[in-house]
Amino acid sequence: MALIALNTPATEGSYLTRTAARIAPSRRWQGRILTGAGLLLLPWLGYLAGTLPPAEAAAWVSLDALEAACLLATGTRLLRGDARYRAPAAAAAVLLLADACIDMATAAPGTELATAIAMAIGAELPLAALCGTLAARPAKSAHTAR
């Protein structure tokens, strides 16, 4: 049934139009950012697996794969208007903070540390802040949703 809905044009009053209308514009861009970040991590996983020593690769690929899964779950749930985005958002926030801290703690002084700081400031910490904010928002009760 989902395939049929995706293959039919969104007409006035259709399910797709009603769902899109219910999703706030802020939720739409947040969903796109998080989904995009999760998708961007996928090729990065291959790069890490191919360039790091096996023991290190296993640890970093596992951490980044969990981040990607949480970002994708949060982003796609936001885009669908699914209220169950809070748990993966909370997990993503914790994983991204841990990643930023471990990157900076294990980086060698110089270029490696500068790169770790740039990644933390430019990507990991802003994404963690967004996910933390999303996770902390109170859920709408059945009475306020009407």
JSON list of C-alpha atoms in Angstrom, two decimals:
[
{"chain": "A", "resi": 1, "resn": "MET", "atom": "CA", "xyz": [0.00, 0.00, 0.00]},
{"chain": "A", "resi": 2, "resn": "ALA", "atom": "CA", "xyz": [2.89, 2.37, 0.75]},
{"chain": "A", "resi": 3, "resn": "LEU", "atom": "CA", "xyz": [4.27, 1.80, -2.75]},
{"chain": "A", "resi": 4, "resn": "ILE", "atom": "CA", "xyz": [0.95, 2.70, -4.27]},
{"chain": "A", "resi": 5, "resn": "ALA", "atom": "CA", "xyz": [0.77, 5.90, -2.22]},
{"chain": "A", "resi": 6, "resn": "LEU", "atom": "CA", "xyz": [4.30, 6.84, -3.25]},
{"chain": "A", "resi": 7, "resn": "ASN", "atom": "CA", "xyz": [3.60, 6.21, -6.93]},
{"chain": "A", "resi": 8, "resn": "THR", "atom": "CA", "xyz": [0.40, 8.23, -7.07]},
{"chain": "A", "resi": 9, "resn": "PRO", "atom": "CA", "xyz": [0.54, 11.98, -7.48]},
{"chain": "A", "resi": 10, "resn": "ALA", "atom": "CA", "xyz": [-0.29, 14.04, -4.40]},
{"chain": "A", "resi": 11, "resn": "THR", "atom": "CA", "xyz": [-3.69, 15.51, -5.13]},
{"chain": "A", "resi": 12, "resn": "GLU", "atom": "CA", "xyz": [-5.74, 17.86, -3.01]},
{"chain": "A", "resi": 13, "resn": "GLY", "atom": "CA", "xyz": [-7.01, 15.93, -0.01]},
{"chain": "A", "resi": 14, "resn": "SER", "atom": "CA", "xyz": [-4.75, 12.92, -0.59]},
{"chain": "A", "resi": 15, "resn": "TYR", "atom": "CA", "xyz": [-2.87, 11.23, 2.25]},
{"chain": "A", "resi": 16, "resn": "LEU", "atom": "CA", "xyz": [0.48, 12.68, 1.12]},
{"chain": "A", "resi": 17, "resn": "THR", "atom": "CA", "xyz": [-0.88, 16.21, 0.96]},
{"chain": "A", "resi": 18, "resn": "ARG", "atom": "CA", "xyz": [-2.54, 15.92, 4.39]},
{"chain": "A", "resi": 19, "resn": "THR", "atom": "CA", "xyz": [0.64, 14.48, 5.94]},
{"chain": "A", "resi": 20, "resn": "ALA", "atom": "CA", "xyz": [2.89, 17.15, 4.42]},
{"chain": "A", "resi": 21, "resn": "ALA", "atom": "CA", "xyz": [0.52, 19.86, 5.59]},
{"chain": "A", "resi": 22, "resn": "ARG", "atom": "CA", "xyz": [0.73, 18.61, 9.19]},
{"chain": "A", "resi": 23, "resn": "ILE", "atom": "CA", "xyz": [4.52, 18.70, 9.32]},
{"chain": "A", "resi": 24, "resn": "ALA", "atom": "CA", "xyz": [5.78, 22.08, 10.47]},
{"chain": "A", "resi": 25, "resn": "PRO", "atom": "CA", "xyz": [8.35, 23.69, 8.16]},
{"chain": "A", "resi": 26, "resn": "SER", "atom": "CA", "xyz": [10.93, 23.62, 10.97]},
{"chain": "A", "resi": 27, "resn": "ARG", "atom": "CA", "xyz": [10.41, 19.86, 11.37]},
{"chain": "A", "resi": 28, "resn": "ARG", "atom": "CA", "xyz": [10.82, 19.42, 7.61]},
{"chain": "A", "resi": 29, "resn": "TRP", "atom": "CA", "xyz": [14.22, 21.15, 7.46]},
{"chain": "A", "resi": 30, "resn": "GLN", "atom": "CA", "xyz": [15.36, 19.43, 10.66]},
{"chain": "A", "resi": 31, "resn": "GLY", "atom": "CA", "xyz": [14.37, 16.08, 9.15]},
{"chain": "A", "resi": 32, "resn": "ARG", "atom": "CA", "xyz": [16.22, 16.87, 5.94]},
{"chain": "A", "resi": 33, "resn": "ILE", "atom": "CA", "xyz": [19.38, 17.92, 7.78]},
{"chain": "A", "resi": 34, "resn": "LEU", "atom": "CA", "xyz": [19.43, 14.82, 9.97]},
{"chain": "A", "resi": 35, "resn": "THR", "atom": "CA", "xyz": [18.59, 12.45, 7.11]},
{"chain": "A", "resi": 36, "resn": "GLY", "atom": "CA", "xyz": [21.28, 14.07, 4.97]},
{"chain": "A", "resi": 37, "resn": "ALA", "atom": "CA", "xyz": [23.85, 13.80, 7.75]},
{"chain": "A", "resi": 38, "resn": "GLY", "atom": "CA", "xyz": [22.99, 10.13, 8.22]},
{"chain": "A", "resi": 39, "resn": "LEU", "atom": "CA", "xyz": [23.35, 9.48, 4.50]},
{"chain": "A", "resi": 40, "resn": "LEU", "atom": "CA", "xyz": [26.68, 11.34, 4.36]},
{"chain": "A", "resi": 41, "resn": "LEU", "atom": "CA", "xyz": [28.06, 9.03, 7.04]},
{"chain": "A", "resi": 42, "resn": "LEU", "atom": "CA", "xyz": [27.52, 5.95, 4.87]},
{"chain": "A", "resi": 43, "resn": "PRO", "atom": "CA", "xyz": [30.45, 6.52, 2.45]},
{"chain": "A", "resi": 44, "resn": "TRP", "atom": "CA", "xyz": [32.53, 7.66, 5.43]},
{"chain": "A", "resi": 45, "resn": "LEU", "atom": "CA", "xyz": [32.05, 4.20, 6.95]},
{"chain": "A", "resi": 46, "resn": "GLY", "atom": "CA", "xyz": [33.64, 2.64, 3.88]},
{"chain": "A", "resi": 47, "resn": "TYR", "atom": "CA", "xyz": [36.53, 5.09, 4.00]},
{"chain": "A", "resi": 48, "resn": "LEU", "atom": "CA", "xyz": [37.19, 4.29, 7.67]},
{"chain": "A", "resi": 49, "resn": "ALA", "atom": "CA", "xyz": [36.95, 0.56, 7.08]},
{"chain": "A", "resi": 50, "resn": "GLY", "atom": "CA", "xyz": [39.45, 0.78, 4.23]},
{"chain": "A", "resi": 51, "resn": "THR", "atom": "CA", "xyz": [42.02, 3.10, 5.78]},
{"chain": "A", "resi": 52, "resn": "LEU", "atom": "CA", "xyz": [42.22, 2.31, 9.49]},
{"chain": "A", "resi": 53, "resn": "PRO", "atom": "CA", "xyz": [43.90, -0.71, 11.09]},
{"chain": "A", "resi": 54, "resn": "PRO", "atom": "CA", "xyz": [41.33, -3.49, 11.66]},
{"chain": "A", "resi": 55, "resn": "ALA", "atom": "CA", "xyz": [40.97, -3.01, 15.43]},
{"chain": "A", "resi": 56, "resn": "GLU", "atom": "CA", "xyz": [40.49, 0.75, 15.12]},
{"chain": "A", "resi": 57, "resn": "ALA", "atom": "CA", "xyz": [38.23, 0.37, 12.09]},
{"chain": "A", "resi": 58, "resn": "ALA", "atom": "CA", "xyz": [35.90, -1.94, 14.01]},
{"chain": "A", "resi": 59, "resn": "ALA", "atom": "CA", "xyz": [35.48, 0.61, 16.79]},
{"chain": "A", "resi": 60, "resn": "TRP", "atom": "CA", "xyz": [35.08, 3.71, 14.61]},
{"chain": "A", "resi": 61, "resn": "VAL", "atom": "CA", "xyz": [32.87, 2.05, 12.00]},
{"chain": "A", "resi": 62, "resn": "SER", "atom": "CA", "xyz": [30.60, 0.71, 14.76]},
{"chain": "A", "resi": 63, "resn": "LEU", "atom": "CA", "xyz": [30.31, 4.12, 16.42]},
{"chain": "A", "resi": 64, "resn": "ASP", "atom": "CA", "xyz": [29.66, 5.95, 13.16]},
{"chain": "A", "resi": 65, "resn": "ALA", "atom": "CA", "xyz": [27.21, 3.28, 11.96]},
{"chain": "A", "resi": 66, "resn": "LEU", "atom": "CA", "xyz": [25.20, 3.74, 15.15]},
{"chain": "A", "resi": 67, "resn": "GLU", "atom": "CA", "xyz": [25.28, 7.51, 14.62]},
{"chain": "A", "resi": 68, "resn": "ALA", "atom": "CA", "xyz": [24.09, 7.10, 11.03]},
{"chain": "A", "resi": 69, "resn": "ALA", "atom": "CA", "xyz": [21.26, 4.77, 12.08]},
{"chain": "A", "resi": 70, "resn": "CYS", "atom": "CA", "xyz": [20.08, 7.19, 14.78]},
{"chain": "A", "resi": 71, "resn": "LEU", "atom": "CA", "xyz": [20.31, 10.22, 12.50]},
{"chain": "A", "resi": 72, "resn": "LEU", "atom": "CA", "xyz": [18.42, 8.43, 9.73]},
{"chain": "A", "resi": 73, "resn": "ALA", "atom": "CA", "xyz": [15.75, 7.18, 12.13]},
{"chain": "A", "resi": 74, "resn": "THR", "atom": "CA", "xyz": [15.27, 10.64, 13.62]},
{"chain": "A", "resi": 75, "resn": "GLY", "atom": "CA", "xyz": [15.30, 12.44, 10.28]},
{"chain": "A", "resi": 76, "resn": "THR", "atom": "CA", "xyz": [12.93, 10.11, 8.47]},
{"chain": "A", "resi": 77, "resn": "ARG", "atom": "CA", "xyz": [10.52, 10.06, 11.41]},
{"chain": "A", "resi": 78, "resn": "LEU", "atom": "CA", "xyz": [10.47, 13.86, 11.45]},
{"chain": "A", "resi": 79, "resn": "LEU", "atom": "CA", "xyz": [9.81, 13.92, 7.71]},
{"chain": "A", "resi": 80, "resn": "ARG", "atom": "CA", "xyz": [6.93, 11.46, 8.09]},
{"chain": "A", "resi": 81, "resn": "GLY", "atom": "CA", "xyz": [5.43, 13.39, 10.99]},
{"chain": "A", "resi": 82, "resn": "ASP", "atom": "CA", "xyz": [6.02, 10.41, 13.27]},
{"chain": "A", "resi": 83, "resn": "ALA", "atom": "CA", "xyz": [6.15, 11.49, 16.93]},
{"chain": "A", "resi": 84, "resn": "ARG", "atom": "CA", "xyz": [8.53, 8.63, 17.82]},
{"chain": "A", "resi": 85, "resn": "TYR", "atom": "CA", "xyz": [11.66, 10.61, 16.87]},
{"chain": "A", "resi": 86, "resn": "ARG", "atom": "CA", "xyz": [12.71, 11.46, 20.44]},
{"chain": "A", "resi": 87, "resn": "ALA", "atom": "CA", "xyz": [14.49, 8.21, 21.40]},
{"chain": "A", "resi": 88, "resn": "PRO", "atom": "CA", "xyz": [16.74, 8.02, 18.31]},
{"chain": "A", "resi": 89, "resn": "ALA", "atom": "CA", "xyz": [17.38, 11.77, 18.65]},
{"chain": "A", "resi": 90, "resn": "ALA", "atom": "CA", "xyz": [18.54, 11.30, 22.24]},
{"chain": "A", "resi": 91, "resn": "ALA", "atom": "CA", "xyz": [20.77, 8.39, 21.25]},
{"chain": "A", "resi": 92, "resn": "ALA", "atom": "CA", "xyz": [22.23, 10.38, 18.34]},
{"chain": "A", "resi": 93, "resn": "ALA", "atom": "CA", "xyz": [23.00, 13.32, 20.64]},
{"chain": "A", "resi": 94, "resn": "VAL", "atom": "CA", "xyz": [24.91, 11.11, 23.08]},
{"chain": "A", "resi": 95, "resn": "LEU", "atom": "CA", "xyz": [26.78, 9.27, 20.31]},
{"chain": "A", "resi": 96, "resn": "LEU", "atom": "CA", "xyz": [27.77, 12.52, 18.56]},
{"chain": "A", "resi": 97, "resn": "LEU", "atom": "CA", "xyz": [29.03, 14.06, 21.81]},
{"chain": "A", "resi": 98, "resn": "ALA", "atom": "CA", "xyz": [31.01, 10.92, 22.56]},
{"chain": "A", "resi": 99, "resn": "ASP", "atom": "CA", "xyz": [32.44, 10.91, 19.03]},
{"chain": "A", "resi": 100, "resn": "ALA", "atom": "CA", "xyz": [33.55, 14.54, 19.30]},
{"chain": "A", "resi": 101, "resn": "CYS", "atom": "CA", "xyz": [35.17, 13.96, 22.71]},
{"chain": "A", "resi": 102, "resn": "ILE", "atom": "CA", "xyz": [36.97, 10.78, 21.67]},
{"chain": "A", "resi": 103, "resn": "ASP", "atom": "CA", "xyz": [38.15, 12.35, 18.40]},
{"chain": "A", "resi": 104, "resn": "MET", "atom": "CA", "xyz": [39.71, 15.28, 20.22]},
{"chain": "A", "resi": 105, "resn": "ALA", "atom": "CA", "xyz": [41.13, 13.17, 23.06]},
{"chain": "A", "resi": 106, "resn": "THR", "atom": "CA", "xyz": [42.85, 10.70, 20.73]},
{"chain": "A", "resi": 107, "resn": "ALA", "atom": "CA", "xyz": [44.03, 13.14, 18.04]},
{"chain": "A", "resi": 108, "resn": "ALA", "atom": "CA", "xyz": [47.74, 13.81, 17.72]},
{"chain": "A", "resi": 109, "resn": "PRO", "atom": "CA", "xyz": [48.77, 17.46, 18.16]},
{"chain": "A", "resi": 110, "resn": "GLY", "atom": "CA", "xyz": [48.85, 19.48, 14.96]},
{"chain": "A", "resi": 111, "resn": "THR", "atom": "CA", "xyz": [46.77, 18.85, 11.87]},
{"chain": "A", "resi": 112, "resn": "GLU", "atom": "CA", "xyz": [44.97, 15.83, 13.31]},
{"chain": "A", "resi": 113, "resn": "LEU", "atom": "CA", "xyz": [43.81, 17.78, 16.37]},
{"chain": "A", "resi": 114, "resn": "ALA", "atom": "CA", "xyz": [42.81, 20.77, 14.25]},
{"chain": "A", "resi": 115, "resn": "THR", "atom": "CA", "xyz": [40.72, 18.48, 12.05]},
{"chain": "A", "resi": 116, "resn": "ALA", "atom": "CA", "xyz": [39.07, 16.89, 15.10]},
{"chain": "A", "resi": 117, "resn": "ILE", "atom": "CA", "xyz": [38.22, 20.33, 16.50]},
{"chain": "A", "resi": 118, "resn": "ALA", "atom": "CA", "xyz": [36.88, 21.50, 13.13]},
{"chain": "A", "resi": 119, "resn": "MET", "atom": "CA", "xyz": [34.69, 18.38, 12.82]},
{"chain": "A", "resi": 120, "resn": "ALA", "atom": "CA", "xyz": [33.40, 18.85, 16.37]},
{"chain": "A", "resi": 121, "resn": "ILE", "atom": "CA", "xyz": [32.57, 22.53, 15.87]},
{"chain": "A", "resi": 122, "resn": "GLY", "atom": "CA", "xyz": [31.31, 22.21, 12.28]},
{"chain": "A", "resi": 123, "resn": "ALA", "atom": "CA", "xyz": [29.31, 19.00, 12.42]},
{"chain": "A", "resi": 124, "resn": "GLU", "atom": "CA", "xyz": [29.20, 16.82, 15.52]},
{"chain": "A", "resi": 125, "resn": "LEU", "atom": "CA", "xyz": [28.31, 19.39, 18.19]},
{"chain": "A", "resi": 126, "resn": "PRO", "atom": "CA", "xyz": [25.68, 21.27, 16.14]},
{"chain": "A", "resi": 127, "resn": "LEU", "atom": "CA", "xyz": [24.02, 17.96, 15.20]},
{"chain": "A", "resi": 128, "resn": "ALA", "atom": "CA", "xyz": [24.19, 16.84, 18.84]},
{"chain": "A", "resi": 129, "resn": "ALA", "atom": "CA", "xyz": [22.58, 20.12, 19.92]},
{"chain": "A", "resi": 130, "resn": "LEU", "atom": "CA", "xyz": [19.78, 19.73, 17.38]},
{"chain": "A", "resi": 131, "resn": "CYS", "atom": "CA", "xyz": [19.17, 16.13, 18.40]},
{"chain": "A", "resi": 132, "resn": "GLY", "atom": "CA", "xyz": [19.29, 17.00, 22.10]},
{"chain": "A", "resi": 133, "resn": "THR", "atom": "CA", "xyz": [16.78, 19.80, 21.58]},
{"chain": "A", "resi": 134, "resn": "LEU", "atom": "CA", "xyz": [14.46, 17.50, 19.67]},
{"chain": "A", "resi": 135, "resn": "ALA", "atom": "CA", "xyz": [14.75, 14.77, 22.30]},
{"chain": "A", "resi": 136, "resn": "ALA", "atom": "CA", "xyz": [14.02, 17.20, 25.16]},
{"chain": "A", "resi": 137, "resn": "ARG", "atom": "CA", "xyz": [10.83, 18.67, 23.68]},
{"chain": "A", "resi": 138, "resn": "PRO", "atom": "CA", "xyz": [7.75, 17.48, 25.49]},
{"chain": "A", "resi": 139, "resn": "ALA", "atom": "CA", "xyz": [5.43, 15.20, 23.58]},
{"chain": "A", "resi": 140, "resn": "LYS", "atom": "CA", "xyz": [2.02, 16.56, 22.70]},
{"chain": "A", "resi": 141, "resn": "SER", "atom": "CA", "xyz": [-0.71, 14.91, 24.71]},
{"chain": "A", "resi": 142, "resn": "ALA", "atom": "CA", "xyz": [-3.83, 13.57, 23.05]},
{"chain": "A", "resi": 143, "resn": "HIS", "atom": "CA", "xyz": [-5.73, 16.62, 24.32]},
{"chain": "A", "resi": 144, "resn": "THR", "atom": "CA", "xyz": [-3.38, 19.20, 22.79]},
{"chain": "A", "resi": 145, "resn": "ALA", "atom": "CA", "xyz": [-3.03, 17.33, 19.50]},
{"chain": "A", "resi": 146, "resn": "ARG", "atom": "CA", "xyz": [-6.71, 17.90, 18.64]}
]
